[in-house]
Every structure is written in C-alpha cells, then in structure tokens.
Short mmCIF file of C-alpha atoms in Angstrom, two decimals:
data_model
loop_
_atom_site.label_atom_id
_atom_site.label_comp_id
_atom_site.label_asym_id
_atom_site.label_seq_id
_atom_site.Cartn_x
_atom_site.Cartn_y
_atom_site.Cartn_z
CA GLY D 1 -8.99 -9.85 4.59
CA GLN D 2 -6.45 -11.49 6.85
CA GLN D 3 -5.08 -9.25 9.58
CA VAL D 4 -1.43 -8.93 10.52
CA MET D 5 0.46 -7.05 13.17
CA GLN D 6 3.77 -5.47 12.38
CA ILE D 7 6.40 -4.79 15.01
CA PRO D 8 8.05 -2.56 15.82
CA GLN D 9 6.04 0.43 14.68
CA TYR D 10 9.15 2.60 14.61
CA GLN D 11 12.85 1.81 14.56
CA HIS D 12 15.80 4.16 14.68
CA VAL D 13 19.18 2.70 13.87
CA GLN D 14 22.68 3.99 13.37
CA GLU D 15 23.91 3.62 9.82
CA GLY D 16 25.66 0.29 9.52
CA GLU D 17 23.52 -1.45 12.15
CA ASP D 18 21.15 -4.25 11.25
CA PHE D 19 17.37 -3.92 11.25
CA THR D 20 14.54 -6.43 11.47
CA THR D 21 10.79 -5.98 11.19
CA TYR D 22 8.26 -8.69 11.95
CA CYS D 23 4.84 -9.43 10.54
CA ASN D 24 2.67 -11.68 12.69
CA SER D 25 -0.68 -13.33 12.13
CA SER D 26 -2.95 -15.38 14.36
CA THR D 27 -4.01 -17.46 11.37
CA THR D 28 -2.08 -19.38 8.73
CA LEU D 29 -1.27 -17.26 5.73
CA SER D 30 -1.19 -18.37 2.10
CA ASN D 31 1.43 -15.95 0.85
CA ILE D 32 2.81 -12.67 2.05
CA GLN D 33 3.97 -9.61 0.15
CA TRP D 34 6.37 -6.91 1.31
CA TYR D 35 6.38 -3.29 0.17
CA LYS D 36 8.63 -0.31 0.86
CA GLN D 37 7.44 3.28 0.92
CA ARG D 38 10.07 6.01 0.94
CA PRO D 39 9.17 9.30 2.68
CA GLY D 40 6.88 11.23 0.36
CA GLY D 41 6.74 8.31 -2.04
CA HIS D 42 4.42 5.49 -2.89
CA PRO D 43 4.59 1.82 -1.85
CA VAL D 44 6.83 -0.28 -4.06
CA PHE D 45 6.52 -4.05 -4.23
CA LEU D 46 9.61 -5.84 -2.93
CA ILE D 47 8.82 -9.54 -2.84
CA GLN D 48 6.23 -12.25 -2.32
CA LEU D 49 6.85 -15.32 -0.16
CA VAL D 50 4.85 -18.44 -0.85
CA LYS D 51 6.39 -21.51 0.77
CA SER D 52 6.66 -22.51 4.39
CA GLY D 53 10.12 -21.66 5.70
CA GLU D 54 11.02 -19.80 2.53
CA VAL D 55 14.01 -17.47 2.61
CA LYS D 56 14.70 -14.98 -0.16
CA LYS D 57 17.50 -12.45 -0.44
CA GLN D 58 17.77 -9.18 -2.30
CA LYS D 59 21.27 -7.79 -1.74
CA ARG D 60 21.26 -6.71 1.93
CA LEU D 61 17.60 -7.61 2.45
CA THR D 62 16.60 -11.07 3.69
CA PHE D 63 12.95 -12.10 3.75
CA GLN D 64 11.70 -15.12 5.69
CA PHE D 65 8.39 -16.91 5.93
CA GLY D 66 7.83 -18.89 9.10
CA GLU D 67 7.51 -22.66 9.08
CA ALA D 68 3.91 -22.39 10.24
CA LYS D 69 3.24 -19.56 7.76
CA LYS D 70 1.97 -17.37 10.57
CA ASN D 71 4.81 -14.89 10.56
CA SER D 72 7.33 -13.28 8.29
CA SER D 73 10.34 -11.08 8.76
CA LEU D 74 12.45 -8.64 6.80
CA HIS D 75 16.06 -8.25 7.88
CA ILE D 76 18.36 -5.55 6.53
CA THR D 77 22.09 -6.01 7.05
CA ALA D 78 24.29 -2.96 7.54
CA THR D 79 21.62 -0.33 6.99
CA GLN D 80 22.24 2.62 4.71
CA THR D 81 20.44 5.95 4.52
CA THR D 82 18.77 4.71 1.34
CA ASP D 83 16.92 2.13 3.45
CA VAL D 84 14.90 4.85 5.16
CA GLY D 85 11.16 4.40 4.73
CA THR D 86 8.18 2.41 5.91
CA TYR D 87 8.04 -1.31 5.29
CA PHE D 88 4.62 -2.90 4.93
CA CYS D 89 3.60 -6.53 4.81
CA ALA D 90 0.35 -7.75 3.26
CA PRO D 91 -1.09 -11.28 3.33
CA SER D 92 -1.94 -12.52 -0.15
CA GLY D 93 -3.02 -15.54 -2.12
CA ALA D 94 -6.04 -16.47 0.01
CA GLY D 95 -8.38 -16.09 -2.93
CA SER D 96 -9.42 -12.54 -2.16
CA TYR D 97 -8.40 -9.76 -4.48
CA GLN D 98 -8.06 -7.36 -1.60
CA LEU D 99 -4.72 -6.86 0.10
CA THR D 100 -4.95 -5.79 3.74
CA PHE D 101 -1.73 -4.01 4.55
CA GLY D 102 -0.17 -4.04 7.97
CA LYS D 103 0.39 -0.68 9.66
CA GLY D 104 4.05 -0.79 8.68
CA THR D 105 7.39 -0.31 10.38
CA LYS D 106 8.97 3.09 9.91
CA LEU D 107 12.74 2.89 9.69
CA SER D 108 14.98 5.87 10.36
CA VAL D 109 18.72 5.61 9.74
CA ILE D 110 21.02 8.00 11.55
CA PRO D 111 24.11 8.76 9.44
CA GLY L 1 3.05 5.19 -19.82
CA ALA L 2 5.48 3.11 -17.85
CA GLY L 3 3.71 3.37 -14.52
CA VAL L 4 0.47 4.30 -12.81
CA SER L 5 -0.26 7.96 -13.36
CA GLN L 6 -2.32 10.06 -10.95
CA SER L 7 -3.50 13.62 -11.21
CA PRO L 8 -3.44 16.13 -9.77
CA SER L 9 -0.43 15.48 -7.56
CA ASN L 10 -1.69 18.04 -5.06
CA LYS L 11 -5.14 19.48 -4.49
CA VAL L 12 -6.10 22.15 -2.00
CA THR L 13 -9.76 22.98 -1.70
CA GLU L 14 -12.25 24.51 0.66
CA LYS L 15 -14.50 22.47 2.87
CA GLY L 16 -17.76 21.67 1.12
CA LYS L 17 -16.36 21.64 -2.39
CA ASP L 18 -16.34 18.58 -4.64
CA VAL L 19 -13.07 17.10 -5.91
CA GLU L 20 -12.17 14.64 -8.65
CA LEU L 21 -9.02 12.55 -8.56
CA ARG L 22 -7.80 10.71 -11.63
CA CYS L 23 -5.89 7.47 -12.06
CA ASP L 24 -4.46 6.05 -15.27
CA PRO L 25 -3.32 2.47 -14.64
CA ILE L 26 -0.55 0.55 -16.34
CA SER L 27 -1.64 -0.49 -19.81
CA GLY L 28 -3.02 -4.02 -19.79
CA HIS L 29 -3.70 -4.13 -16.06
CA THR L 30 -7.28 -5.20 -15.49
CA ALA L 31 -7.43 -4.60 -11.74
CA LEU L 32 -7.46 -1.12 -10.21
CA TYR L 33 -7.52 -0.15 -6.55
CA TRP L 34 -7.96 3.09 -4.63
CA TYR L 35 -6.47 3.53 -1.17
CA ARG L 36 -6.35 6.37 1.30
CA GLN L 37 -3.34 7.08 3.49
CA SER L 38 -3.57 9.61 6.29
CA LEU L 39 -0.39 11.21 7.58
CA GLY L 40 1.91 8.58 9.04
CA GLN L 41 -0.73 5.88 8.78
CA GLY L 42 -1.18 2.67 6.84
CA LEU L 43 -3.15 2.07 3.68
CA GLU L 44 -6.94 2.10 3.89
CA PHE L 45 -8.67 0.22 1.07
CA LEU L 46 -11.43 2.22 -0.62
CA ILE L 47 -12.61 0.54 -3.83
CA TYR L 48 -11.62 -2.13 -6.35
CA PHE L 49 -12.36 -2.51 -10.06
CA GLN L 50 -11.78 -5.68 -12.07
CA GLY L 51 -12.40 -5.53 -15.79
CA ASN L 52 -16.06 -4.89 -16.52
CA SER L 53 -17.30 -6.42 -13.28
CA ALA L 54 -19.23 -4.43 -10.69
CA PRO L 55 -16.74 -2.69 -8.38
CA ASP L 56 -16.26 -3.60 -4.74
CA LYS L 57 -17.16 -0.40 -2.92
CA SER L 58 -16.99 -1.89 0.55
CA GLY L 59 -14.16 0.38 1.68
CA LEU L 60 -15.75 3.70 0.80
CA PRO L 61 -16.11 5.61 4.10
CA SER L 62 -19.35 7.44 3.24
CA ASP L 63 -21.80 8.08 0.41
CA ARG L 64 -19.89 11.28 -0.37
CA PHE L 65 -17.28 9.05 -2.01
CA SER L 66 -17.81 7.48 -5.43
CA ALA L 67 -15.63 6.15 -8.21
CA GLU L 68 -15.92 5.24 -11.84
CA ARG L 69 -13.75 3.37 -14.26
CA THR L 70 -14.41 4.11 -17.90
CA GLY L 71 -13.60 1.60 -20.61
CA GLY L 72 -11.78 -0.60 -18.17
CA SER L 73 -8.92 1.87 -17.99
CA VAL L 74 -8.91 5.34 -16.43
CA SER L 75 -10.61 5.74 -13.07
CA THR L 76 -11.96 8.81 -11.30
CA LEU L 77 -12.52 9.05 -7.55
CA THR L 78 -15.01 11.77 -6.61
CA ILE L 79 -15.48 13.21 -3.15
CA GLN L 80 -18.53 15.41 -2.72
CA ARG L 81 -18.97 18.07 -0.04
CA THR L 82 -15.45 17.56 1.23
CA GLN L 83 -14.74 17.57 4.96
CA GLN L 84 -11.48 18.26 6.76
CA GLU L 85 -11.17 14.59 7.71
CA ASP L 86 -10.94 13.80 3.99
CA SER L 87 -7.45 15.32 3.96
CA ALA L 88 -5.05 12.52 3.06
CA VAL L 89 -3.00 11.06 0.24
CA TYR L 90 -5.16 9.09 -2.18
CA LEU L 91 -3.22 6.30 -3.84
CA CYS L 92 -4.20 4.32 -6.90
CA ALA L 93 -2.72 0.92 -7.72
CA SER L 94 -3.14 -1.53 -10.57
CA SER L 95 -2.24 -5.16 -11.18
CA TRP L 96 -2.44 -7.58 -14.09
CA THR L 97 -5.39 -9.42 -12.65
CA GLY L 98 -7.50 -9.16 -9.56
CA ALA L 99 -5.84 -12.16 -7.97
CA ASP L 100 -4.33 -11.08 -4.67
CA ASN L 101 -1.09 -12.91 -5.35
CA GLN L 102 -0.27 -10.29 -7.95
CA PRO L 103 2.00 -7.39 -7.02
CA GLN L 104 0.25 -4.05 -6.94
CA HIS L 105 1.86 -1.11 -8.73
CA PHE L 106 1.15 2.24 -7.12
CA GLY L 107 0.97 5.74 -8.49
CA ASP L 108 2.54 8.71 -6.74
CA GLY L 109 -0.79 9.65 -5.22
CA THR L 110 -2.83 12.81 -4.90
CA ARG L 111 -2.25 14.81 -1.73
CA LEU L 112 -5.62 16.30 -0.83
CA SER L 113 -5.84 19.15 1.66
CA ILE L 114 -9.20 20.45 2.82
CA LEU L 115 -9.12 23.93 4.33
#
C-alpha cells in the first residue's frame, strides 16, 4: 500500500488552542481517510477526501487535501478535552483493498 | 448488532498456550480485516477476508497465526504457542465491500497479554 508520514508524532496543547496534524506522501494519492482513536478505544472513521484541494469541515475540525494530492491536514480549532486521542490518516481508493495507516498523531489537551 | 463485536475483550494467558479471538462483523459487510496494535503504536495489517474469496494472509507475522471466516460472517483469529511479543490489542474491522474507498468500522478489540 501507499506509505504516508504523519507529523507531529505527539502534540500537547492547552485547551482552547488550535491543533494541526499533517499527512505527507511522496507519491500522488487517490483519496485519503482520517480516523480518530480515543485512549483505550478503537479507530473511528471521520472523513474521506477525494478531490484535489478539497476542504471539508465537521464543526471545529477542518480537513484539507493538497492541490497535488500528496498531502492532507486536519486542523482543530479551539481544542477541547474531548479532542484527546490519536489521529490517523490512511491513503485509499488506489484499487487496493488494504488501508495502510500512518503512525498517527497523538493529541493531548491540557485543561 | 449495531457494530463490530469482538470477544473476549481481554485475554491473559501463559506463554506457549494457544488463543482464539473472535470477531462478528456488521451484518451485510462482506469485507473483514484483522489488525494488531502494540502499545502506543499504529495499526499493523494482519489478514483480509472478502466474501468467499481466498483471504489475503500477507500480513500474518508467522505461521503461528491463522484465521478463518465461516459462512462469510464470523471470523476467528488463532495464535498458537503464544510468545510475549504477541501481547497487543487485536482489532477487527469490517466494511461493505473490499474496496479501499470504503470506511472501515472497528470493534473494541481484544487486549491480549502473554505472561
């Protein structure tokens, strides 16, 4: 499967601060999926981006797909303690059934 | 059920014993995946089932690992002669089809501890 690198690996923010995680690939991606895993929980699908330059919003979360479809980002505005968890990206739609997840970005929110 | 169901939720066993982990996917989902997640790590793909097709076992780490899917529904992951490095959370996921543009729905996992 296609490989991606997620940065940063860890991020600690004060509650109310913004947070961004990046997912980068050396090759052009077809689609990309984002998942969130709460501590002690299982990954939960958040969104799939398909189009070049696509931007999708879910409340305080903003997802972007780069123009060249080689990178994606997840931005959280005004973090809350409920945002704590690990955010994974996974390239998709290349014709393989197998998702190769990035290593994830672990977000801690200090109240 | 409403979601992917896995059992047991926790399993503690002695090194050298065999273990069986069960996954009941969402009804109607034809694709089923097993992953392994070590503490604080990402998701490691183990095996994939799609309908009645032969499974993709390319992610299984050794021949001590095997999996079955009966009747296109419930799946069992078996680890023989367990080793301490097998300690991890084993996650099962299902999706409507095997196409990788489908969201995967995960179970709560089985936390396996090898003493």
